[in-house]
Coordinates of C-alpha atoms and ligand atoms in Angstrom, one line a residue:
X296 CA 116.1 60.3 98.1
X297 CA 112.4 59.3 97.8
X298 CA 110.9 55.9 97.2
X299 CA 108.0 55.7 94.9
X300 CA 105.6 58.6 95.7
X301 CA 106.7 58.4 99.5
X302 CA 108.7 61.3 100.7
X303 CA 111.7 60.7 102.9
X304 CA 110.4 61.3 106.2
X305 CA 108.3 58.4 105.9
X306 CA 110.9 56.4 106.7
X307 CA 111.0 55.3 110.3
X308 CA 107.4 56.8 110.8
X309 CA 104.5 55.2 112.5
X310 CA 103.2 54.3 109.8
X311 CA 101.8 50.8 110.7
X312 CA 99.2 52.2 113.2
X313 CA 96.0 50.5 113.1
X314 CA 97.6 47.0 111.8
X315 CA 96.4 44.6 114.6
X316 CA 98.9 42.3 115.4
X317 CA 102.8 43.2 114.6
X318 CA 104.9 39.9 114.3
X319 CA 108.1 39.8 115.3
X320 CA 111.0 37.3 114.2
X321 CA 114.5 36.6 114.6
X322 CA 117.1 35.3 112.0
X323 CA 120.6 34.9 111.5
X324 CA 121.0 37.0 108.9
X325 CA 118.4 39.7 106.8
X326 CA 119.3 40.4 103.5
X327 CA 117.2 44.0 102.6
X328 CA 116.0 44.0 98.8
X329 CA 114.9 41.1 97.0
X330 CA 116.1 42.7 94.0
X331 CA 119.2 41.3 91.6
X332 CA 121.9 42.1 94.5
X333 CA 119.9 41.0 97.7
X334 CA 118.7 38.1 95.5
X335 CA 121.7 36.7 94.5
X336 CA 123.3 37.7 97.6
X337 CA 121.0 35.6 99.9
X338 CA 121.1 32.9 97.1
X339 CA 125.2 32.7 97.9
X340 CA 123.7 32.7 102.0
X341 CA 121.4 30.1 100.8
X342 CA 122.8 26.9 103.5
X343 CA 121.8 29.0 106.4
X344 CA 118.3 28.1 105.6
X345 CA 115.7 29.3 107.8
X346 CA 118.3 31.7 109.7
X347 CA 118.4 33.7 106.6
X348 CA 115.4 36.2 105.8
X349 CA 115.0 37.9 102.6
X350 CA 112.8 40.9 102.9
X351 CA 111.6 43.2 100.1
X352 CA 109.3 46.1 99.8
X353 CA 107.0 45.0 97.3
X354 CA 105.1 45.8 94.0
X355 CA 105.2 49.6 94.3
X356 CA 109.1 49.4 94.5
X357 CA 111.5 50.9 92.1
X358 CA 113.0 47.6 90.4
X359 CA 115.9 48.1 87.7
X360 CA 115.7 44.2 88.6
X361 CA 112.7 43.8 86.7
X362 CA 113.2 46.3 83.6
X363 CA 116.5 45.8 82.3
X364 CA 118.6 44.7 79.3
X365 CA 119.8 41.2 80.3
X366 CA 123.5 41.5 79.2
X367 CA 126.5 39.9 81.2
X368 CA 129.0 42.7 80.1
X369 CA 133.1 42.7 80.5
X370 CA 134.2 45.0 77.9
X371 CA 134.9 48.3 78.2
X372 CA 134.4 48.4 82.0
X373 CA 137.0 49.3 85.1
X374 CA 138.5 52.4 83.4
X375 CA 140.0 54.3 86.6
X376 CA 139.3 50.9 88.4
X377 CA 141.0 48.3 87.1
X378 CA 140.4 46.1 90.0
X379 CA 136.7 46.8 88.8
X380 CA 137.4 45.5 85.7
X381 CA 138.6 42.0 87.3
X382 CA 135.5 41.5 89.6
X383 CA 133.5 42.2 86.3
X384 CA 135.7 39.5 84.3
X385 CA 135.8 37.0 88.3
X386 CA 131.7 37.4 87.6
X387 CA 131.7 36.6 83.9
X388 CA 133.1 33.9 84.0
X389 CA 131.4 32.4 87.3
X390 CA 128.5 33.1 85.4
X391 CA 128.1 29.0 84.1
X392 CA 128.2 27.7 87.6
X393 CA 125.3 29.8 88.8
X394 CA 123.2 29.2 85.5
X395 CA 124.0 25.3 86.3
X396 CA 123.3 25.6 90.2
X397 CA 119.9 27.5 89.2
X398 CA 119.1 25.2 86.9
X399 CA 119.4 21.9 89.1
X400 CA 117.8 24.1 92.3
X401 CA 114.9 26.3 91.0
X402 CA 114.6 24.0 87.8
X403 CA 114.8 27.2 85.9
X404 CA 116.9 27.6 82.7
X405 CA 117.9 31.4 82.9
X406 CA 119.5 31.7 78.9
X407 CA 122.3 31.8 79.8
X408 CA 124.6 32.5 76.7
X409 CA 128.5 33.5 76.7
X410 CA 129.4 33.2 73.0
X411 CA 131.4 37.0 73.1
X412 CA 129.5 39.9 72.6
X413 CA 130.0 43.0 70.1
X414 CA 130.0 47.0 70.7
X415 CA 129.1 48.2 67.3
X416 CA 131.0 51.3 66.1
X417 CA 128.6 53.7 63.3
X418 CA 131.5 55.4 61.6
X419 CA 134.8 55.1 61.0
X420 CA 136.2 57.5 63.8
X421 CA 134.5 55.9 66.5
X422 CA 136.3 52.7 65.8
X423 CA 139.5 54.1 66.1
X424 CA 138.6 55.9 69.3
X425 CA 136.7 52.8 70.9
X426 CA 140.2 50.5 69.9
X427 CA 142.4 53.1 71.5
X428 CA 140.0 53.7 74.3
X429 CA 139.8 50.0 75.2
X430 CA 143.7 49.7 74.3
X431 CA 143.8 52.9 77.3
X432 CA 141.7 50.5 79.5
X433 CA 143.8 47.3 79.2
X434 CA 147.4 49.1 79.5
X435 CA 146.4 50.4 83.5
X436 CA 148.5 49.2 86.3
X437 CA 146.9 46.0 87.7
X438 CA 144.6 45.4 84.8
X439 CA 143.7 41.5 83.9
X440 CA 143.9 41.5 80.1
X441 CA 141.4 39.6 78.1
X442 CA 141.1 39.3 74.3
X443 CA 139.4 42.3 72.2
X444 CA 139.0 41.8 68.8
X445 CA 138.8 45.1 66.2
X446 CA 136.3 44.1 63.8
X447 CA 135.9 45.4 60.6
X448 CA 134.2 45.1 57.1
X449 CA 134.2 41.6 56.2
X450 CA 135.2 40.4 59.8
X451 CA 132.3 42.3 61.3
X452 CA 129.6 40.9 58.6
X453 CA 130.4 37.7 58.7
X454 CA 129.7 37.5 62.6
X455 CA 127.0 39.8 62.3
X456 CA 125.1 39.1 58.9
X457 CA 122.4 41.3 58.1
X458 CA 124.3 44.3 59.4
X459 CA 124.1 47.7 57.7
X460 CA 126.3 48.9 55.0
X461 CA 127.0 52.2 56.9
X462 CA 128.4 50.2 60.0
X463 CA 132.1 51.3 60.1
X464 CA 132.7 48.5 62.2
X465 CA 132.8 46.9 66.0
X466 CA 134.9 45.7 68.9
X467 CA 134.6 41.6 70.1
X468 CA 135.1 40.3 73.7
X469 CA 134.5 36.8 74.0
X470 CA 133.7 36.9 77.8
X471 CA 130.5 39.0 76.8
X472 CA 127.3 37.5 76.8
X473 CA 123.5 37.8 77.9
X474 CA 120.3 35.7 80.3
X475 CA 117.0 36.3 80.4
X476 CA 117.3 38.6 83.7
X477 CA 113.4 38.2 84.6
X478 CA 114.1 34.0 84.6
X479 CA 117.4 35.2 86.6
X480 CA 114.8 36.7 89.7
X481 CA 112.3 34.1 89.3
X482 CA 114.9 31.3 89.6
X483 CA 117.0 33.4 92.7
X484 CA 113.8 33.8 94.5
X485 CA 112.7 30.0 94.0
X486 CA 116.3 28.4 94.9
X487 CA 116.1 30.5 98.1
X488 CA 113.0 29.6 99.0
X489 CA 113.7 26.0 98.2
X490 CA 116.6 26.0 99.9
X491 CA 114.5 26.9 103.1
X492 CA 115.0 30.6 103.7
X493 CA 112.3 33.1 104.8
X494 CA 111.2 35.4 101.7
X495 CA 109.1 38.3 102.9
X496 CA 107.2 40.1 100.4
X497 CA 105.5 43.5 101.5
X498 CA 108.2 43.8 104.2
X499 CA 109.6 47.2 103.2
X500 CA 112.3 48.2 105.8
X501 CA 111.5 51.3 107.4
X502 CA 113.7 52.0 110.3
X503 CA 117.2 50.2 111.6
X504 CA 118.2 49.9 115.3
X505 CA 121.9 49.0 115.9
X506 CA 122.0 47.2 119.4
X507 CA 124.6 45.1 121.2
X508 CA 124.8 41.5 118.9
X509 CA 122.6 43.0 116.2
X510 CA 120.2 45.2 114.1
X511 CA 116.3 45.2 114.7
X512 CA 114.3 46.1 112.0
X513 CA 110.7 48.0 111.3
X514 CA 109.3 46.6 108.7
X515 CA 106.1 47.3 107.3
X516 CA 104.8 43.5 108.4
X517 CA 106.4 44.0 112.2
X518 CA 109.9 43.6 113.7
X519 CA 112.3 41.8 111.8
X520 CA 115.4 41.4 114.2
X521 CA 118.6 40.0 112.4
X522 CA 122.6 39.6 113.8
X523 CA 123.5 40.2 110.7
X524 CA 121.8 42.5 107.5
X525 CA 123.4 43.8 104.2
X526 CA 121.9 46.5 102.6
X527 CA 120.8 45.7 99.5
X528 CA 117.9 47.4 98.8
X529 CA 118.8 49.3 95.1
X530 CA 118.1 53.0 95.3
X531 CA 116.3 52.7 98.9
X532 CA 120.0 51.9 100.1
X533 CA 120.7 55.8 100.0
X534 CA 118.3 56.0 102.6
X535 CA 118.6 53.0 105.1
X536 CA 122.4 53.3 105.0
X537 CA 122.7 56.3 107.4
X538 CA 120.7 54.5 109.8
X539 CA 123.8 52.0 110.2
X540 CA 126.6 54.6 110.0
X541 CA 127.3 53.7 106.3
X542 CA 126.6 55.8 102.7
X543 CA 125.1 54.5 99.9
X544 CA 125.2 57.7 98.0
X545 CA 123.3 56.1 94.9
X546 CA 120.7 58.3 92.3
X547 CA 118.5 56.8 89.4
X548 CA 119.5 56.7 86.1
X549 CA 116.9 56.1 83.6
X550 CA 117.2 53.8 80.9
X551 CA 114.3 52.7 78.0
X552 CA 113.7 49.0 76.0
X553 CA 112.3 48.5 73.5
X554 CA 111.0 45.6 72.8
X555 CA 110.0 44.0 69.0
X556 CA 108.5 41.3 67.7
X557 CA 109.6 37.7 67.8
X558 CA 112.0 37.3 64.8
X559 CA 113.4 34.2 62.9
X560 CA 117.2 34.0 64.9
X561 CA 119.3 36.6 62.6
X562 CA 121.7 37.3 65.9
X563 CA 124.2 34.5 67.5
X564 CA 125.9 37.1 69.6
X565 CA 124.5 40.2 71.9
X566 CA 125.5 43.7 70.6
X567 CA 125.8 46.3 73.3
X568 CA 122.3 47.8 72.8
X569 CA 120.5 45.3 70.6
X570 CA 120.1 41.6 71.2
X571 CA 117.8 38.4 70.7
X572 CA 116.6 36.5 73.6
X573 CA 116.1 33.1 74.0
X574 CA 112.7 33.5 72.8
X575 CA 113.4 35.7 69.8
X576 CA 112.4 38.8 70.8
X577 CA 114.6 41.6 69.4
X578 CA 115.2 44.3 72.2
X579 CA 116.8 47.7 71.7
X580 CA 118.2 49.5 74.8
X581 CA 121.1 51.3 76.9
X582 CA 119.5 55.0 76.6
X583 CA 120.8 57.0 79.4
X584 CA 119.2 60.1 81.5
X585 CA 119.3 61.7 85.0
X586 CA 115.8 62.6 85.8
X587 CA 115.2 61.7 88.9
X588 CA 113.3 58.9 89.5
X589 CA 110.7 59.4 86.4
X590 CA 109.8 56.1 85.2
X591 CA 108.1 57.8 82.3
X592 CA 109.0 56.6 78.4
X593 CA 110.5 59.5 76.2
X594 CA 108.9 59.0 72.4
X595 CA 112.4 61.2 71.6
X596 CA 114.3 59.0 73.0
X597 CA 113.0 55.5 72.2
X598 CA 113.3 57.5 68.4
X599 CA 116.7 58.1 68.3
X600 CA 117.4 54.4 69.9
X601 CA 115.0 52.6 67.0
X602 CA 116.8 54.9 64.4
X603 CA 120.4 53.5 65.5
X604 CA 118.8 50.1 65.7
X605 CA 118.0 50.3 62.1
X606 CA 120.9 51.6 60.9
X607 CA 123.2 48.5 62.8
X608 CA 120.5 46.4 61.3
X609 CA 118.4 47.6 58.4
X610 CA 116.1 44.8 58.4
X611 CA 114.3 45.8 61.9
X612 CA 112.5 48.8 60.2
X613 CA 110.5 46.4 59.3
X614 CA 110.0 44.6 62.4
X615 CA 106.8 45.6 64.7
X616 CA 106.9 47.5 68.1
X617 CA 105.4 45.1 71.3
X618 CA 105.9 47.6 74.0
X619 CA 108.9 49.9 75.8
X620 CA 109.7 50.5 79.2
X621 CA 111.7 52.8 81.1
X622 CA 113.7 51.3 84.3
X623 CA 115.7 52.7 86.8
X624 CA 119.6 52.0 87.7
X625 CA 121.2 52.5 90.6
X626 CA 123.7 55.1 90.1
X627 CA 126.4 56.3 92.1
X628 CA 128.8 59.2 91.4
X629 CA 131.9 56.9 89.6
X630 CA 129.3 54.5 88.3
X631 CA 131.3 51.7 90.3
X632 CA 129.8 49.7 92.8
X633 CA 129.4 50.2 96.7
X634 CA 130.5 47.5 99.3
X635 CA 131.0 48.3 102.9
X636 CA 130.5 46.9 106.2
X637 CA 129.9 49.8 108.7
X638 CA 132.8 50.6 111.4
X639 CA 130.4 52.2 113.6
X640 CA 128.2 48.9 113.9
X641 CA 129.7 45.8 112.6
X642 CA 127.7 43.5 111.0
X643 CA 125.9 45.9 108.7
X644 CA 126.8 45.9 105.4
X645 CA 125.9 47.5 102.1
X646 CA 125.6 46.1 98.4
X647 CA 124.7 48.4 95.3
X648 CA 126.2 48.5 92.0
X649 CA 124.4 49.4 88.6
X650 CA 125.5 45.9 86.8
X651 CA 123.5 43.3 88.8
X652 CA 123.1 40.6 86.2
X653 CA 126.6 40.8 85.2
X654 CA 127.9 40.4 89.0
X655 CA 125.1 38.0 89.7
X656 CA 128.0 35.4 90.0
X657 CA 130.5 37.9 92.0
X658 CA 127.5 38.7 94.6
X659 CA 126.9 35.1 95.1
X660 CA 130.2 33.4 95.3
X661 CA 132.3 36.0 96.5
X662 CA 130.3 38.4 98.6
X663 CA 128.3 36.5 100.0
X664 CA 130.8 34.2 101.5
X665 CA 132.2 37.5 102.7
X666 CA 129.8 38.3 104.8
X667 CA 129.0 34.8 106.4
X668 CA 132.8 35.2 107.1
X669 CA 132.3 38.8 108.7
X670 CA 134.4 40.7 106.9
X671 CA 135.0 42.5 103.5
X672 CA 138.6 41.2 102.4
X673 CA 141.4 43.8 101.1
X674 CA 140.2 43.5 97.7
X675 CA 136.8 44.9 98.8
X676 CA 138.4 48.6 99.8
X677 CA 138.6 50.1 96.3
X678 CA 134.5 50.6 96.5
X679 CA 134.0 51.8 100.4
X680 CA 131.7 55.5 100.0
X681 CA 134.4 57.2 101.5
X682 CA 135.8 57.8 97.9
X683 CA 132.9 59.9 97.8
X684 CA 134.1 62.0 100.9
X685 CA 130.7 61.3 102.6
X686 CA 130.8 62.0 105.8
X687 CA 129.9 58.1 108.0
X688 CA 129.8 57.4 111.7
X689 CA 133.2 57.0 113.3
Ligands
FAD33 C1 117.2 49.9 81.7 C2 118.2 49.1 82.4 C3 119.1 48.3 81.8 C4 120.0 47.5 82.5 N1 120.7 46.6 81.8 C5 121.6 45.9 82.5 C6 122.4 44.9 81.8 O1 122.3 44.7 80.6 N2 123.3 44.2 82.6 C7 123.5 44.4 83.9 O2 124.3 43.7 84.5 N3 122.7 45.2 84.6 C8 121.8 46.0 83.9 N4 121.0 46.9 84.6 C9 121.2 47.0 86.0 C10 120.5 46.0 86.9 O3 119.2 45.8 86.5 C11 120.7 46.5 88.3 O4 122.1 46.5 88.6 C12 120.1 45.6 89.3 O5 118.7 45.3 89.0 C13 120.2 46.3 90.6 O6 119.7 45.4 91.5 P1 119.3 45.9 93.0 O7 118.9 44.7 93.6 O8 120.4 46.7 93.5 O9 118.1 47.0 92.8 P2 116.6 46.7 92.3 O10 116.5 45.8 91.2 O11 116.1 48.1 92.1 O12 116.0 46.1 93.6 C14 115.9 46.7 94.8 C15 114.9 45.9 95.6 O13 114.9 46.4 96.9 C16 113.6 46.4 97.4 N5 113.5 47.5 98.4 C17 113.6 48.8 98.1 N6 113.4 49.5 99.3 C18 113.2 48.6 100.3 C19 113.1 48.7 101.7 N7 113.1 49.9 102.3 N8 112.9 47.5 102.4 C20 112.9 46.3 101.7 N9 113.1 46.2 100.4 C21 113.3 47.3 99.7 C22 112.7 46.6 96.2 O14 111.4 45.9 96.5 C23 113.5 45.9 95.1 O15 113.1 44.5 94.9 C24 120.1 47.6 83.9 C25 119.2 48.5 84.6 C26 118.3 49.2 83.9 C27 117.3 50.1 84.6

């Protein structure tokens, strides 16, 4: 695993020589990654105050915090893993509190908007597959139900005017919404810092200690030493883990926006890969491609995605490009999410999943309180590494 243009064995080198003076300083607990997890994370740590630190690499990082699509997403997720399906749902709909908290804290509106959200079917077939996939989903042992709606024809136009006339049809969850995720960082990063914790920018972790009580870190700022830390650092995590006797095996996944013009509101409701934001901005997304971690924007790709776009909505031919990016997700092998505390050195834990605005509200309210507490409860073992059969520490 290689952070931007670094290769591995950086990590844990010498690589501060020649800095003059290298600080050291002690807290409670170090949250690693100031990214969607480690940010919301240490927002849910936030009464510890100045005995939290958040530390984060910095501008050259890898951020899917910074390029992604925004949605708060239920539907369709926890097949194999239906205990995945009700942290998803827990999030979702904890999802108004943390908007309100952010909002009275950080005096930051993140968008947030809940009104159900639509996965668009193009043909007739892949309705019927969708409705019996998600029927699949919903009949596994232990699974929360919630309300799908099959849309079609009339149904679907008249939530979604403007719609093409090819459109076979779409599927309705009204615990499906969307935030501006960019306001969601902003306002993290300001409540924490408001609410007295350390924020370290340019403190990119490059070497753990375990030692009796604690963990001392090598940052690239000096010696961070913490009794607690939780891994949260997004794709880096693959590499600091070991270092604590945990795995975080976890590979990018690249996904492009597009982004068009501002547009007169035509959509009340996210669709799976198209929505309006707050600002009316139209953005196109949820391409996906292993490629390492090339950030670089496929022409093919945003194509075919601005081709489907206009088919679910005819009117955005029309409509002018702004700009694309590509970002990268945190992948790992299942596509669910990894949360461990390391047996070989208690106190450590790790955080990484590839849906960090949707479990914004989980990470905050539920796992955070988890590790104040010191431990991960039973409902936290479905998403230790060892389903991978990595080898860890004893
Ligand atoms: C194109 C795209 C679309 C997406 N759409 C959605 C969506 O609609 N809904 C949804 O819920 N999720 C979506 N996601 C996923 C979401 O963005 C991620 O789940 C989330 O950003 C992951 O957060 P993270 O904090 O784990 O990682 P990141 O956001 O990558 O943050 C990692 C942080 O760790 C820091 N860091 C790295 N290494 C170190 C180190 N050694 N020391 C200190 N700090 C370090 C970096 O500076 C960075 O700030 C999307 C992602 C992409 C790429």
């Amino acid at each position: 695993m290689s952070p931007k243009g670094r290769p591995e064995g950086e990590y844990r080198s010498a690589q501060h020589e020649g800095s003059p003076v290298r600080a050291r300083e002690t807290f409670e607990v170090a949250v690693i990654g100031g990214g969607l997890v480690g940010a919301a994370i240490a927002f849910g740590l936030r009464s510890l105050g100045p005995r939290l630190a958040l530390l984060d690499e910095g501008d050259v990082a890898y951020r899917a915090a910074r390029g992604n699509f925004g949605l708060i997403w239920v539907q369709g997720k926890g097949m194999g893993l239906p205990s995945y399906a009700t942290w998803t749902q827990r999030s979702a709909r904890e999802w108004p509190r943390l908007a309100g908290e952010l909002l009275r804290e950080a005096a930051i509106d993140v968008a947030l908007a809940q009104p159900g959200g639509i996965h668009v079917c193009a043909a007739q077939g892949e309705l019927a597959q969708r409705a019996a996939a998600l029927e699949a989903l919903q009949q596994q042992d232990g699974f929360r139900r919630y309300d799908v709606e099959i849309l079609e024809g009339r149904e679907l136009r008249q939530r979604l005017p403007g719609i093409g006339p090819d459109v076979a049809g779409g599927t309705y969850c009204p615990l499906d919404g969307h935030c501006n995720p960019l306001k969601l960082l902003r306002a993290l990063h300001v409540a924490v810092v408001r609410a007295g914790v350390a924020y370290r920018a340019d403190h990119r972790v490059v070497g753990i200690t375990a030692r009796r009580g604690g963990f001392v870190l090598d940052t690239a700022r000096g010696v961070v030493e913490a009794g607690k830390i939780v891994l949260a650092a997004g794709l880096s995590n693959a590499v600091l883990a070991p270092m604590v006797g945990l795995a975080a095996p976890v590979r990018p996944n690249k996904g492009q926006v597009i982004a068009l013009e501002r547009m007169p509101r035509f959509l009340a409701l996210p669709v799976a890969t198209i929505r309006q934001t707050d600002e009316g901005t139209v953005l196109i997304g949820d391409s996906q491609q292993d490629r390492g971690f090339d950030e670089s924007l496929g022409l093919d790709v945003l194509a075919v995605m601005a081709a489907r776009a206009v088919q679910v909505f005819p009117m955005l031919a029309a409509a002018r490009i702004v700009r694309a990016w590509a970002a990268l997700r945190v992948m790992s092998a299942d596509g669910f999410p990894i949360y461990e505390q390391s047996a070989a050195h208690p106190g450590a834990f790790v955080a990484t999943c590839h849906s960090g605005v949707t479990l914004a509200a989980a990470h905050a309210y539920a796992l955070a309180p988890a590790v104040a507490a010191g431990v991960l409860p039973e409902s936290f073992k479905p998403y230790t590494a060892r389903r991978f059969g990595v080898p860890q520490a004893a």
